[in-house]
Amino acid sequence: MKTPPVPPNEETRLKTLKSLNILDTPAEERFDRLTRMAKRMFDVPIALVSIIDENRQWFKSCVGLTVSETPRDISFCGHAILGDDIFLIPDAIQDERFSDNPLVLNEPHIRFYAGCPLTAPDGSKLGTLCIIDEKPRNFDKQDLLALKDLALTVERELAAIQMATIDELTNILNRRGFMMLARHTLMLFVRQKIPASLVFFDLNNFKSINDNFGHAEGDQALIAFASQMKSVFRESDLFARLGGDEFIGLLSNTSKEIAESIIATLLQLLEKYNQEVHRGYAISFSHGIVDFNPNRHQTVEKLLADGDLLMYKRKKKEKMRV
């Protein structure tokens, strides 16, 4: 049996998946309707919307199985998310990758499998829409197209969930997305004793940009700042626009001193941007950095409150100095 390899972008993929807050949620008719359609359309006993978590495949919708999840290392869908096209196994017994797989030798006795990867807007493969039969079968071009069409509908439903967590203007996490993902992340930090720092940003003189140059230019300033954040923060970090001119960054495996060096890099990039674009104003910010303390910061809200307070104190000192 061949265990499915981990995708190269696994860290980003899992981050995107966690941001949906879909794992272990109740069944929903919008997904169940599509698996029922797949079952009828292809005359198979099993149809699934399968989501690939770190160590398992979990079924958001399941027709024909009594379990809600199986281990990732024996999953067919773990292989399917490695590519862009439908992953097709006409007869698992004849395929050396799966002939001795427990899901082939035991219930549900998989012989035929077709799984279409479900792609998030950022390109991450979250899982599959798949159909399964206990007997071998062929799958022609029209079948492939029909399964892809159904999978696209599943993707649209998943995208609708994600859109509720992404800031439409800057295309980074919004407050809701950050709060959901940060809760999972902080629990991981506590379990694995990973140090972390939170940076709370507030753009300086943002109101004057809107007043003097118009709201469209204010939007451009927000987009530019978010873009610079993307270039500085690492794949393992979380960053978001909380609302208005407030942004946040949660830096993993990072002390306050390291966070300050990252912010110094961000300042340099912003200075370079301001010099190059000549938009009539300079983008700058005040910030507060707080080390994550599990004993003090039992919730994301408490961590944010400390970061906000430090940012405000720093901003006040900077105004007095000016």
Short mmCIF file of C-alpha atoms in Angstrom, two decimals:
data_model
loop_
_atom_site.label_atom_id
_atom_site.label_comp_id
_atom_site.label_asym_id
_atom_site.label_seq_id
_atom_site.Cartn_x
_atom_site.Cartn_y
_atom_site.Cartn_z
CA MET A 1 0.00 0.00 0.00
CA LYS A 2 1.27 3.47 -0.87
CA THR A 3 0.65 6.20 1.70
CA PRO A 4 -0.32 9.50 0.05
CA PRO A 5 2.53 12.06 0.10
CA VAL A 6 2.07 15.43 1.76
CA PRO A 7 1.51 18.30 -0.72
CA PRO A 8 4.35 20.87 -0.95
CA ASN A 9 2.00 23.64 0.23
CA GLU A 10 0.63 21.63 3.15
CA GLU A 11 1.07 24.39 5.72
CA THR A 12 -0.83 26.91 3.60
CA ARG A 13 -3.42 24.29 2.67
CA LEU A 14 -4.17 23.48 6.30
CA LYS A 15 -4.28 27.17 7.19
CA THR A 16 -6.84 27.77 4.45
CA LEU A 17 -8.84 24.75 5.58
CA LYS A 18 -8.86 25.85 9.22
CA SER A 19 -10.01 29.33 8.19
CA LEU A 20 -13.24 27.83 6.82
CA ASN A 21 -14.18 26.48 10.26
CA ILE A 22 -15.93 23.62 8.49
CA LEU A 23 -14.35 20.60 10.16
CA ASP A 24 -16.68 18.59 12.43
CA THR A 25 -19.67 20.78 11.58
CA PRO A 26 -23.15 19.26 11.12
CA ALA A 27 -24.42 18.03 7.77
CA GLU A 28 -25.77 20.70 5.41
CA GLU A 29 -28.39 20.24 2.73
CA ARG A 30 -26.39 22.21 0.15
CA PHE A 31 -23.64 19.56 0.28
CA ASP A 32 -25.90 16.54 0.86
CA ARG A 33 -27.92 17.47 -2.22
CA LEU A 34 -24.77 17.25 -4.36
CA THR A 35 -23.67 13.86 -3.03
CA ARG A 36 -27.20 12.51 -3.60
CA MET A 37 -27.02 13.80 -7.16
CA ALA A 38 -23.61 12.15 -7.68
CA LYS A 39 -24.90 8.84 -6.32
CA ARG A 40 -27.90 8.86 -8.67
CA MET A 41 -26.05 10.24 -11.68
CA PHE A 42 -23.29 7.62 -11.62
CA ASP A 43 -25.31 4.78 -10.05
CA VAL A 44 -22.79 4.17 -7.28
CA PRO A 45 -23.40 3.11 -3.67
CA ILE A 46 -21.11 5.78 -2.14
CA ALA A 47 -20.62 9.50 -2.79
CA LEU A 48 -18.67 11.83 -0.51
CA VAL A 49 -17.56 15.38 0.04
CA SER A 50 -14.27 14.49 1.70
CA ILE A 51 -12.15 17.09 3.49
CA ILE A 52 -8.48 16.24 4.10
CA ASP A 53 -7.34 17.34 7.55
CA GLU A 54 -3.84 16.87 8.95
CA ASN A 55 -4.27 13.21 9.89
CA ARG A 56 -7.70 12.20 8.61
CA GLN A 57 -10.23 12.54 5.85
CA TRP A 58 -13.47 13.86 7.26
CA PHE A 59 -16.77 13.68 5.40
CA LYS A 60 -18.74 16.90 5.21
CA SER A 61 -21.34 14.94 3.28
CA CYS A 62 -21.60 11.19 3.05
CA VAL A 63 -24.01 8.91 1.22
CA GLY A 64 -23.49 5.18 1.59
CA LEU A 65 -21.09 5.04 4.55
CA THR A 66 -21.81 4.85 8.26
CA VAL A 67 -18.52 6.44 9.39
CA SER A 68 -17.75 10.16 9.40
CA GLU A 69 -13.99 9.92 8.87
CA THR A 70 -11.09 7.57 8.11
CA PRO A 71 -7.31 7.91 8.56
CA ARG A 72 -5.61 10.06 5.95
CA ASP A 73 -2.75 7.61 5.42
CA ILE A 74 -5.09 4.98 3.91
CA SER A 75 -7.31 7.43 2.03
CA PHE A 76 -7.74 7.56 -1.73
CA CYS A 77 -8.61 11.26 -1.44
CA GLY A 78 -5.18 11.96 0.07
CA HIS A 79 -3.76 10.99 -3.32
CA ALA A 80 -6.43 12.91 -5.24
CA ILE A 81 -5.53 16.30 -3.73
CA LEU A 82 -1.99 16.06 -5.11
CA GLY A 83 -3.15 16.92 -8.63
CA ASP A 84 -5.58 19.12 -10.53
CA ASP A 85 -7.42 16.44 -12.50
CA ILE A 86 -9.80 13.70 -11.43
CA PHE A 87 -7.98 10.87 -9.67
CA LEU A 88 -9.34 7.69 -11.23
CA ILE A 89 -8.89 4.09 -10.08
CA PRO A 90 -10.94 1.71 -12.31
CA ASP A 91 -10.03 -1.38 -10.24
CA ALA A 92 -8.20 -0.98 -6.93
CA ILE A 93 -7.37 -4.70 -6.71
CA GLN A 94 -5.32 -4.36 -9.89
CA ASP A 95 -3.51 -1.23 -8.69
CA GLU A 96 -0.38 -1.93 -6.63
CA ARG A 97 -0.85 1.34 -4.72
CA PHE A 98 -4.17 0.16 -3.29
CA SER A 99 -4.46 -3.62 -3.67
CA ASP A 100 -3.64 -4.23 0.01
CA ASN A 101 -5.34 -1.07 1.33
CA PRO A 102 -7.63 -1.80 4.33
CA LEU A 103 -10.47 0.08 2.60
CA VAL A 104 -10.11 -2.31 -0.34
CA LEU A 105 -9.68 -5.56 1.61
CA ASN A 106 -12.34 -4.65 4.21
CA GLU A 107 -15.44 -2.45 4.33
CA PRO A 108 -16.37 -0.64 2.15
CA HIS A 109 -14.45 -2.92 -0.27
CA ILE A 110 -13.46 -0.17 -2.68
CA ARG A 111 -12.81 -1.34 -6.21
CA PHE A 112 -13.67 1.77 -8.24
CA TYR A 113 -12.80 5.32 -7.15
CA ALA A 114 -13.10 8.69 -8.88
CA GLY A 115 -12.25 11.83 -6.91
CA CYS A 116 -12.25 15.40 -8.20
CA PRO A 117 -10.08 17.77 -6.12
CA LEU A 118 -11.87 20.70 -4.47
CA THR A 119 -9.79 23.85 -4.95
CA ALA A 120 -10.01 26.92 -2.71
CA PRO A 121 -9.69 30.42 -4.22
CA ASP A 122 -6.01 30.52 -3.16
CA GLY A 123 -5.31 27.28 -5.06
CA SER A 124 -5.22 24.98 -2.02
CA LYS A 125 -6.76 21.54 -2.48
CA LEU A 126 -9.12 21.06 0.46
CA GLY A 127 -10.50 17.63 -0.36
CA THR A 128 -12.57 15.93 -3.04
CA LEU A 129 -15.99 15.17 -4.36
CA CYS A 130 -15.63 11.45 -4.89
CA ILE A 131 -17.69 8.45 -5.91
CA ILE A 132 -16.95 4.85 -4.94
CA ASP A 133 -18.15 1.46 -6.13
CA GLU A 134 -17.55 -2.04 -4.81
CA LYS A 135 -17.09 -3.36 -8.32
CA PRO A 136 -14.69 -2.29 -11.10
CA ARG A 137 -16.06 0.02 -13.77
CA ASN A 138 -15.09 2.27 -16.65
CA PHE A 139 -15.38 6.04 -16.66
CA ASP A 140 -15.65 7.84 -19.99
CA LYS A 141 -15.06 11.45 -20.99
CA GLN A 142 -18.66 12.49 -20.39
CA ASP A 143 -18.54 10.97 -16.91
CA LEU A 144 -15.39 12.95 -16.13
CA LEU A 145 -17.00 16.20 -17.26
CA ALA A 146 -20.14 15.53 -15.23
CA LEU A 147 -18.15 14.83 -12.05
CA LYS A 148 -16.12 18.01 -12.61
CA ASP A 149 -19.32 20.05 -12.96
CA LEU A 150 -20.63 18.74 -9.66
CA ALA A 151 -17.26 19.39 -8.00
CA LEU A 152 -17.32 23.00 -9.22
CA THR A 153 -20.64 23.44 -7.46
CA VAL A 154 -19.13 22.09 -4.24
CA GLU A 155 -16.21 24.50 -4.68
CA ARG A 156 -18.62 27.42 -5.01
CA GLU A 157 -20.28 26.45 -1.73
CA LEU A 158 -16.88 26.23 -0.02
CA ALA A 159 -15.86 29.57 -1.54
CA ALA A 160 -19.02 31.14 -0.13
CA ILE A 161 -17.90 30.00 3.31
CA GLN A 162 -14.41 31.38 2.76
CA MET A 163 -15.66 34.72 1.46
CA ALA A 164 -17.20 35.29 4.85
CA THR A 165 -13.68 35.14 6.35
CA ILE A 166 -11.69 37.16 3.76
CA ASP A 167 -11.48 40.94 3.58
CA GLU A 168 -12.86 41.82 0.15
CA LEU A 169 -10.67 44.90 -0.30
CA THR A 170 -7.23 43.62 0.73
CA ASN A 171 -7.78 39.90 0.09
CA ILE A 172 -6.33 38.92 3.46
CA LEU A 173 -8.19 37.53 6.48
CA ASN A 174 -10.91 39.70 7.99
CA ARG A 175 -11.69 39.86 11.71
CA ARG A 176 -13.98 36.83 11.59
CA GLY A 177 -11.44 34.75 9.68
CA PHE A 178 -8.60 35.76 11.98
CA MET A 179 -10.54 35.01 15.16
CA MET A 180 -11.57 31.55 13.96
CA LEU A 181 -8.10 30.61 12.77
CA ALA A 182 -6.28 32.19 15.71
CA ARG A 183 -8.29 30.11 18.18
CA HIS A 184 -7.03 26.90 16.55
CA THR A 185 -3.50 28.31 16.29
CA LEU A 186 -3.25 29.37 19.94
CA MET A 187 -4.38 25.93 21.09
CA LEU A 188 -1.59 24.43 18.96
CA PHE A 189 0.93 26.85 20.48
CA VAL A 190 -0.11 25.82 23.98
CA ARG A 191 0.01 22.07 23.24
CA GLN A 192 3.40 22.21 21.56
CA LYS A 193 4.82 25.01 23.75
CA ILE A 194 5.50 27.22 20.73
CA PRO A 195 6.36 30.87 21.50
CA ALA A 196 4.44 33.52 19.60
CA SER A 197 4.02 37.27 19.38
CA LEU A 198 1.09 39.39 18.32
CA VAL A 199 1.52 42.72 16.51
CA PHE A 200 -1.33 45.21 16.49
CA PHE A 201 -1.12 47.84 13.71
CA ASP A 202 -2.93 51.13 13.28
CA LEU A 203 -2.24 53.28 10.20
CA ASN A 204 -1.26 56.85 10.96
CA ASN A 205 -3.28 59.78 9.59
CA PHE A 206 -5.54 57.51 7.61
CA LYS A 207 -8.52 59.84 7.99
CA SER A 208 -6.58 62.66 6.36
CA ILE A 209 -5.86 60.43 3.34
CA ASN A 210 -9.60 59.88 2.89
CA ASP A 211 -10.40 63.55 3.51
CA ASN A 212 -7.72 65.02 1.25
CA PHE A 213 -7.45 62.41 -1.52
CA GLY A 214 -10.79 60.59 -1.44
CA HIS A 215 -11.94 57.19 -0.24
CA ALA A 216 -10.67 55.43 -3.37
CA GLU A 217 -7.17 56.57 -2.49
CA GLY A 218 -7.74 55.48 1.09
CA ASP A 219 -8.64 52.03 -0.20
CA GLN A 220 -5.43 52.02 -2.24
CA ALA A 221 -3.42 52.78 0.89
CA LEU A 222 -5.04 49.84 2.71
CA ILE A 223 -4.34 47.52 -0.21
CA ALA A 224 -0.72 48.70 -0.37
CA PHE A 225 -0.17 48.13 3.35
CA ALA A 226 -1.70 44.64 3.17
CA SER A 227 0.57 43.86 0.21
CA GLN A 228 3.65 44.85 2.20
CA MET A 229 2.47 42.67 5.08
CA LYS A 230 2.22 39.71 2.71
CA SER A 231 5.81 40.21 1.60
CA VAL A 232 7.16 40.37 5.17
CA PHE A 233 5.22 37.79 7.12
CA ARG A 234 5.99 34.11 6.78
CA GLU A 235 3.75 31.30 5.63
CA SER A 236 3.39 30.14 9.24
CA ASP A 237 2.12 33.58 10.39
CA LEU A 238 -1.46 34.83 10.49
CA PHE A 239 -2.26 38.39 9.46
CA ALA A 240 -5.53 40.16 8.90
CA ARG A 241 -7.36 43.44 8.52
CA LEU A 242 -9.48 43.79 11.63
CA GLY A 243 -11.47 46.66 10.16
CA GLY A 244 -10.96 50.27 9.13
CA ASP A 245 -7.24 51.03 9.35
CA GLU A 246 -6.43 48.35 11.95
CA PHE A 247 -4.38 45.27 11.06
CA ILE A 248 -3.06 42.37 13.08
CA GLY A 249 -0.27 39.81 12.82
CA LEU A 250 0.19 36.62 14.85
CA LEU A 251 3.78 35.43 14.46
CA SER A 252 4.55 31.83 15.36
CA ASN A 253 7.78 30.66 17.00
CA THR A 254 8.70 34.32 17.45
CA SER A 255 9.88 36.34 20.44
CA LYS A 256 9.13 40.01 20.90
CA GLU A 257 12.67 40.86 19.80
CA ILE A 258 12.36 38.88 16.56
CA ALA A 259 8.98 40.46 15.94
CA GLU A 260 10.55 43.90 16.24
CA SER A 261 13.11 42.98 13.56
CA ILE A 262 10.31 41.84 11.26
CA ILE A 263 8.48 45.12 11.82
CA ALA A 264 11.70 47.00 11.07
CA THR A 265 11.78 45.24 7.70
CA LEU A 266 8.18 46.24 7.11
CA LEU A 267 9.04 49.86 7.86
CA GLN A 268 11.88 49.78 5.34
CA LEU A 269 9.60 48.34 2.66
CA LEU A 270 6.98 51.00 3.33
CA GLU A 271 9.58 53.78 3.13
CA LYS A 272 10.74 52.41 -0.22
CA TYR A 273 7.13 52.17 -1.42
CA ASN A 274 6.38 55.75 -0.35
CA GLN A 275 9.45 57.03 -2.19
CA GLU A 276 8.64 55.13 -5.37
CA VAL A 277 4.93 55.82 -5.80
CA HIS A 278 4.77 59.54 -4.89
CA ARG A 279 1.03 59.51 -4.15
CA GLY A 280 1.13 62.75 -2.16
CA TYR A 281 1.10 61.09 1.25
CA ALA A 282 3.16 58.54 3.17
CA ILE A 283 1.81 55.30 4.57
CA SER A 284 3.02 54.78 8.13
CA PHE A 285 1.80 52.98 11.21
CA SER A 286 1.94 52.68 14.95
CA HIS A 287 2.15 49.23 16.48
CA GLY A 288 2.16 47.28 19.70
CA ILE A 289 3.86 43.91 20.19
CA VAL A 290 2.86 41.49 22.92
CA ASP A 291 4.34 38.08 23.74
CA PHE A 292 1.72 35.35 23.91
CA ASN A 293 1.33 34.16 27.50
CA PRO A 294 -1.05 31.18 27.87
CA ASN A 295 -1.67 32.01 31.53
CA ARG A 296 -2.73 35.55 30.74
CA HIS A 297 -4.15 35.16 27.24
CA GLN A 298 -6.73 32.41 27.62
CA THR A 299 -8.66 33.86 24.67
CA VAL A 300 -7.79 35.58 21.40
CA GLU A 301 -9.77 38.60 22.60
CA LYS A 302 -7.46 39.08 25.61
CA LEU A 303 -4.39 38.85 23.40
CA LEU A 304 -5.85 41.42 21.01
CA ALA A 305 -6.77 43.74 23.88
CA ASP A 306 -3.17 43.74 25.15
CA GLY A 307 -1.83 44.40 21.66
CA ASP A 308 -4.31 47.23 21.13
CA LEU A 309 -3.37 48.81 24.46
CA LEU A 310 0.35 48.70 23.68
CA MET A 311 -0.26 50.15 20.23
CA TYR A 312 -2.33 53.00 21.69
CA LYS A 313 0.33 53.85 24.28
CA ARG A 314 3.01 53.89 21.60
CA LYS A 315 0.88 56.02 19.29
CA LYS A 316 0.26 58.51 22.09
CA LYS A 317 3.99 58.81 22.83
CA GLU A 318 4.75 59.34 19.14
CA LYS A 319 2.17 62.16 18.93
CA MET A 320 3.60 63.83 22.02
CA ARG A 321 7.10 63.59 20.59
CA VAL A 322 5.95 65.18 17.34
#
